[in-house]
Short mmCIF file of C-alpha atoms and ligand atoms in Angstrom, two decimals:
data_model
loop_
_atom_site.label_atom_id
_atom_site.label_comp_id
_atom_site.label_asym_id
_atom_site.label_seq_id
_atom_site.Cartn_x
_atom_site.Cartn_y
_atom_site.Cartn_z
CA MET A 1 17.82 -27.44 13.59
CA ALA A 2 15.82 -24.27 14.32
CA GLY A 3 16.59 -21.23 12.15
CA LYS A 4 17.44 -17.80 13.48
CA VAL A 5 17.82 -14.39 11.88
CA ASN A 6 21.51 -13.82 11.06
CA LEU A 7 22.02 -10.70 13.18
CA ASN A 8 25.55 -10.21 11.79
CA ASN A 9 23.88 -9.09 8.57
CA VAL A 10 21.50 -6.59 10.21
CA SER A 11 22.33 -2.87 10.64
CA ILE A 12 20.30 -0.32 12.54
CA VAL A 13 20.11 3.06 10.77
CA LEU A 14 19.10 6.18 12.74
CA HIS A 15 18.09 8.90 10.32
CA ARG A 16 18.52 12.47 11.58
CA PRO A 17 18.25 11.62 15.30
CA ARG A 18 17.81 14.78 17.37
CA TYR A 19 18.94 13.67 20.79
CA PRO A 20 22.35 12.07 21.39
CA GLU A 21 20.86 10.25 24.39
CA ASN A 22 18.62 8.32 21.99
CA ILE A 23 21.64 7.27 19.91
CA GLY A 24 23.31 5.94 23.08
CA ALA A 25 20.17 4.19 24.31
CA ALA A 26 19.66 2.62 20.85
CA ALA A 27 23.28 1.34 20.91
CA ARG A 28 22.63 -0.23 24.31
CA ALA A 29 19.41 -1.90 23.12
CA MET A 30 21.28 -3.28 20.12
CA ARG A 31 24.03 -4.69 22.33
CA ASN A 32 21.39 -6.30 24.57
CA MET A 33 19.93 -8.07 21.54
CA GLY A 34 23.16 -9.01 19.74
CA ILE A 35 23.07 -6.49 16.88
CA GLU A 36 26.36 -4.61 16.43
CA GLN A 37 26.20 -2.41 13.33
CA LEU A 38 24.90 1.08 13.99
CA ILE A 39 24.68 3.72 11.26
CA VAL A 40 23.86 7.33 12.07
CA VAL A 41 22.75 9.61 9.24
CA ASP A 42 22.90 13.39 9.54
CA ALA A 43 22.56 13.51 13.33
CA GLN A 44 21.25 16.85 14.53
CA ASN A 45 23.42 16.57 17.65
CA CYS A 46 26.20 14.00 17.91
CA ASP A 47 27.51 14.85 21.42
CA LEU A 48 29.68 11.80 22.15
CA THR A 49 29.70 12.32 25.92
CA LYS A 50 25.90 12.15 26.01
CA ILE A 51 25.82 9.21 23.59
CA CYS A 52 28.33 7.21 25.64
CA ARG A 53 26.60 7.95 28.93
CA MET A 54 23.39 6.32 27.69
CA ALA A 55 25.21 3.53 25.85
CA THR A 56 26.99 2.53 29.12
CA HIS A 57 30.32 0.75 29.00
CA ALA A 58 28.59 -2.37 27.67
CA ALA A 59 27.76 -0.77 24.31
CA LEU A 60 30.76 1.53 23.92
CA ASP A 61 32.18 -0.59 21.11
CA VAL A 62 28.86 -0.30 19.20
CA VAL A 63 29.32 3.48 19.44
CA GLU A 64 33.03 3.33 18.57
CA HIS A 65 32.29 1.34 15.41
CA MET A 66 29.20 3.28 14.36
CA GLN A 67 29.31 4.62 10.81
CA VAL A 68 28.30 8.19 10.11
CA TYR A 69 26.84 9.48 6.81
CA ASP A 70 25.37 12.75 5.58
CA SER A 71 22.38 11.25 3.76
CA LEU A 72 20.38 8.05 3.37
CA GLU A 73 21.47 7.94 -0.29
CA GLU A 74 25.08 7.62 0.88
CA ALA A 75 24.30 5.17 3.68
CA LEU A 76 22.16 2.61 1.85
CA PRO A 77 23.64 1.67 -1.60
CA GLU A 78 25.29 -1.58 -0.46
CA PHE A 79 22.24 -2.94 1.36
CA HIS A 80 20.17 -5.66 -0.31
CA TYR A 81 17.03 -5.22 1.79
CA VAL A 82 15.91 -2.00 3.48
CA VAL A 83 13.13 -1.88 6.08
CA GLY A 84 11.52 1.37 7.24
CA THR A 85 9.80 1.82 10.59
CA THR A 86 6.80 4.08 11.04
CA ALA A 87 4.50 5.18 13.84
CA ARG A 88 2.10 6.65 11.30
CA LEU A 89 -0.11 4.63 8.95
CA GLY A 90 -2.14 5.43 5.86
CA GLY A 91 -1.37 7.26 2.63
CA GLN A 92 1.58 5.69 0.82
CA ARG A 93 2.46 3.61 3.89
CA LYS A 94 0.90 0.42 2.63
CA VAL A 95 3.18 -2.58 3.01
CA ILE A 96 3.01 -2.88 6.75
CA SER A 97 4.32 -5.67 8.91
CA THR A 98 4.67 -6.13 12.66
CA PRO A 99 8.15 -6.69 14.12
CA SER A 100 7.48 -10.41 14.65
CA ARG A 101 6.27 -10.88 11.06
CA LEU A 102 9.30 -8.91 9.92
CA ALA A 103 11.55 -11.35 11.79
CA ALA A 104 9.94 -14.27 9.94
CA ARG A 105 10.47 -12.51 6.62
CA LEU A 106 14.08 -11.58 7.38
CA LEU A 107 15.14 -15.03 8.50
CA PRO A 108 15.73 -16.46 4.99
CA ILE A 109 16.88 -13.09 3.58
CA SER A 110 19.46 -12.51 6.33
CA ALA A 111 21.55 -15.56 5.41
CA LEU A 112 23.10 -13.99 2.28
CA ASN A 113 21.99 -10.35 2.29
CA GLN A 114 22.83 -7.16 4.14
CA ILE A 115 19.72 -5.72 5.80
CA ALA A 116 19.19 -2.12 7.00
CA ILE A 117 16.39 -1.19 9.40
CA VAL A 118 15.80 2.55 9.24
CA PHE A 119 14.35 4.67 12.08
CA GLY A 120 13.19 8.26 11.58
CA PRO A 121 13.79 11.45 13.57
CA GLU A 122 11.97 11.94 16.87
CA ASP A 123 9.93 14.94 15.73
CA ARG A 124 8.52 13.88 12.38
CA GLY A 125 9.45 10.27 11.57
CA LEU A 126 10.44 9.18 8.05
CA THR A 127 8.96 11.18 5.17
CA ASN A 128 7.23 9.56 2.19
CA LEU A 129 10.32 10.36 0.12
CA GLU A 130 12.58 8.56 2.59
CA ILE A 131 10.21 5.59 2.74
CA ARG A 132 10.77 5.07 -0.99
CA HIS A 133 14.17 3.58 -0.13
CA CYS A 134 12.42 0.77 1.76
CA HIS A 135 11.38 -2.70 0.55
CA ALA A 136 9.07 -3.11 3.54
CA LEU A 137 7.57 -1.06 6.35
CA VAL A 138 7.15 -2.04 9.97
CA HIS A 139 4.73 -0.64 12.51
CA ILE A 140 4.87 -1.54 16.20
CA PRO A 141 1.26 -2.01 17.32
CA THR A 142 0.24 0.25 20.23
CA ALA A 143 -2.83 1.61 22.01
CA GLU A 144 -4.12 4.97 20.67
CA PHE A 145 -0.83 6.86 21.08
CA SER A 146 1.35 5.24 18.43
CA SER A 147 4.63 7.18 18.71
CA LEU A 148 7.30 5.34 20.73
CA ASN A 149 10.53 6.86 21.93
CA LEU A 150 13.12 6.26 19.20
CA ALA A 151 15.42 4.02 21.29
CA GLN A 152 12.44 2.04 22.62
CA ALA A 153 11.27 1.44 19.05
CA VAL A 154 14.80 0.18 18.23
CA MET A 155 14.57 -2.13 21.26
CA VAL A 156 11.21 -3.66 20.25
CA VAL A 157 12.40 -4.42 16.72
CA CYS A 158 15.79 -5.79 17.84
CA TYR A 159 14.09 -7.93 20.50
CA GLU A 160 11.78 -9.56 17.96
CA LEU A 161 14.68 -10.26 15.58
CA PHE A 162 16.70 -11.74 18.44
CA CYS A 163 13.89 -13.99 19.74
CA TYR A 164 12.50 -15.28 16.46
CA ARG A 165 13.04 -18.99 15.74
CA ASP A 166 11.45 -21.13 13.09
CA ASP A 167 11.20 -24.88 13.17
CA GLY A 168 13.78 -25.24 10.40
CA LYS A 169 11.28 -26.65 7.87
CA ASP A 170 11.54 -23.59 5.59
CA ALA A 171 15.24 -23.28 6.14
CA LYS A 172 16.16 -22.55 2.51
CA PRO A 173 18.00 -19.19 2.42
CA ALA A 174 16.80 -16.50 0.00
CA PRO A 175 19.24 -15.83 -2.87
CA ARG A 176 21.57 -12.87 -2.94
CA LEU A 177 19.41 -9.87 -3.94
CA ALA A 178 20.18 -6.78 -6.02
CA ASN A 179 21.50 -4.01 -3.80
CA ARG A 180 19.90 -0.60 -3.26
CA GLN A 181 22.23 1.10 -5.74
CA ALA A 182 21.37 -1.32 -8.56
CA LEU A 183 17.65 -0.92 -7.80
CA ASP A 184 17.84 2.89 -7.74
CA GLU A 185 19.66 2.94 -11.10
CA MET A 186 16.97 0.62 -12.50
CA TYR A 187 14.14 2.87 -11.22
CA ALA A 188 15.80 5.97 -12.71
CA GLN A 189 16.14 4.25 -16.08
CA LEU A 190 12.58 2.87 -15.97
CA LYS A 191 11.18 6.29 -15.10
CA ASP A 192 13.06 7.84 -17.98
CA VAL A 193 11.94 5.32 -20.60
CA LEU A 194 8.33 5.11 -19.34
CA MET A 195 8.03 8.88 -19.61
CA ARG A 196 9.49 8.85 -23.10
CA ILE A 197 7.00 6.24 -24.36
CA SER A 198 4.19 8.19 -22.60
CA PHE A 199 3.38 5.30 -20.28
CA ILE A 200 3.58 7.53 -17.21
CA ASN A 201 2.54 11.12 -16.79
CA PRO A 202 5.60 13.41 -17.04
CA ASP A 203 3.82 15.95 -14.78
CA ASN A 204 3.89 13.58 -11.83
CA PRO A 205 6.21 10.67 -12.64
CA ASP A 206 7.04 9.87 -9.02
CA TYR A 207 3.42 9.13 -8.23
CA PHE A 208 3.37 6.44 -10.92
CA MET A 209 6.85 5.21 -10.11
CA ASN A 210 5.71 4.52 -6.56
CA ASN A 211 3.40 1.83 -7.90
CA PHE A 212 6.33 0.24 -9.72
CA ARG A 213 8.48 0.49 -6.63
CA GLN A 214 5.81 -1.22 -4.52
CA PHE A 215 5.35 -3.90 -7.15
CA PHE A 216 9.07 -4.61 -7.52
CA SER A 217 9.65 -4.43 -3.76
CA ARG A 218 7.43 -7.48 -3.35
CA LEU A 219 9.73 -9.45 -5.65
CA PRO A 220 13.08 -10.61 -4.36
CA LEU A 221 14.89 -9.20 -7.43
CA ARG A 222 18.45 -10.44 -8.01
CA ALA A 223 21.22 -8.43 -9.66
CA LYS A 224 20.88 -10.47 -12.88
CA GLU A 225 17.13 -9.80 -13.06
CA VAL A 226 17.72 -6.07 -12.57
CA SER A 227 20.15 -6.24 -15.51
CA ILE A 228 17.44 -7.89 -17.65
CA ILE A 229 14.94 -5.10 -16.85
CA ARG A 230 17.60 -2.48 -17.62
CA GLY A 231 18.41 -4.25 -20.90
CA LEU A 232 14.70 -4.16 -21.79
CA CYS A 233 14.65 -0.39 -21.16
CA ARG A 234 17.70 0.08 -23.39
CA GLN A 235 16.05 -1.95 -26.14
CA ILE A 236 12.83 0.12 -25.96
CA ASP A 237 14.99 3.25 -26.23
CA TRP A 238 16.94 1.82 -29.14
CA TYR A 239 13.75 0.80 -30.98
CA GLY A 240 12.12 4.22 -30.46
CA GLU A 241 15.25 5.89 -31.77
CA LYS A 242 15.38 3.52 -34.78
CA CYS A 243 11.71 4.25 -35.63
CA ARG A 244 12.46 7.96 -35.43
CA ARG A 245 15.49 7.61 -37.70
CA ASP A 246 13.58 5.40 -40.17
CA GLY A 247 10.78 7.97 -40.27
CA HIS A 248 8.14 5.70 -38.68
CA SER A 249 5.48 7.26 -36.50
CA SER A 250 5.31 5.83 -33.00
CA GLY A 251 1.51 6.03 -33.23
CA LYS A 252 1.41 8.69 -30.52
CA ASP A 253 1.73 12.44 -30.89
N1 LIG B 301 6.22 11.87 15.51
C1 LIG B 301 6.72 10.87 14.63
C2 LIG B 301 7.24 9.70 15.43
C3 LIG B 301 8.68 9.74 15.49
S1 LIG B 301 9.27 8.61 16.67
C4 LIG B 301 5.65 10.36 13.71
O1 LIG B 301 4.50 10.63 13.95
O2 LIG B 301 5.98 9.69 12.73
C5 LIG B 301 10.87 8.28 16.01
C6 LIG B 301 11.00 6.99 15.23
O3 LIG B 301 10.78 5.87 16.11
C7 LIG B 301 10.02 6.79 14.10
O4 LIG B 301 10.40 7.47 12.94
C8 LIG B 301 10.12 5.29 13.92
O5 LIG B 301 11.32 4.98 13.26
C9 LIG B 301 10.21 4.81 15.35
N2 LIG B 301 8.87 4.54 15.90
C10 LIG B 301 8.22 5.20 16.86
N3 LIG B 301 7.02 4.65 17.10
C11 LIG B 301 6.90 3.60 16.27
C12 LIG B 301 5.89 2.62 16.00
N4 LIG B 301 4.72 2.59 16.67
N5 LIG B 301 6.13 1.70 15.06
C13 LIG B 301 7.30 1.68 14.37
N6 LIG B 301 8.27 2.58 14.56
C14 LIG B 301 8.09 3.52 15.49
#
């Protein structure tokens, strides 16, 4: 039997959308493609009349059930896999996929995991800081002018997820992954311990942590594996503290 992306486990996240019409048009595109969960984060204008006009009656229930948050940090903790979308390339925006390749990647993940696909504001897109929440980045290929209308970008991504089928040969679902909250707590602890053992530069720890984030984002880390890494950090801390108490030099000034 051919495999399909489990769209029940996919949420569309609009981060700081400026125009309520785009929220409505995104809801309609989602309804067209069978994706129901819409999350709106810190909307700059949430005029429901304008949203509903663009959603049309067909997508009113997507709008009625949409969840609203003040920040990405509040919206994403329960998600196991977070995808960012970007019109711009280069710089820290390295792990880039097209929507159809994303669909192939999400098929096994979507069986047991909650997936968020995050879209940025119309004026400036997602910042590098916001992209750090993402396991993967997607770029919709275009001619020279790369910036799509927000709702049209939602449509292209939802369309690819809806259409994708595999032949069922690689049908094994990915395991349940660690959620965003567990990963963020792990990164905070890693950053702390790596600074204390002078492995990363305390003047610019986030630069170095980005490499770790990119490295770990390529691994489908499970909750248990995150616990092992956190246990390792605690042990390094404990050992450093023990050496200090016992009067041993760490070998570094
Ligand atoms: N001026 C912004 C574009 C914002 S468009 C910039 O240069 O980044 C609003 C949002 O639509 C983007 O943040 C992204 O989520 C989505 N989007 C627009 N064009 C896209 C493209 N070519 N590929 C992927 N996402 C795109």
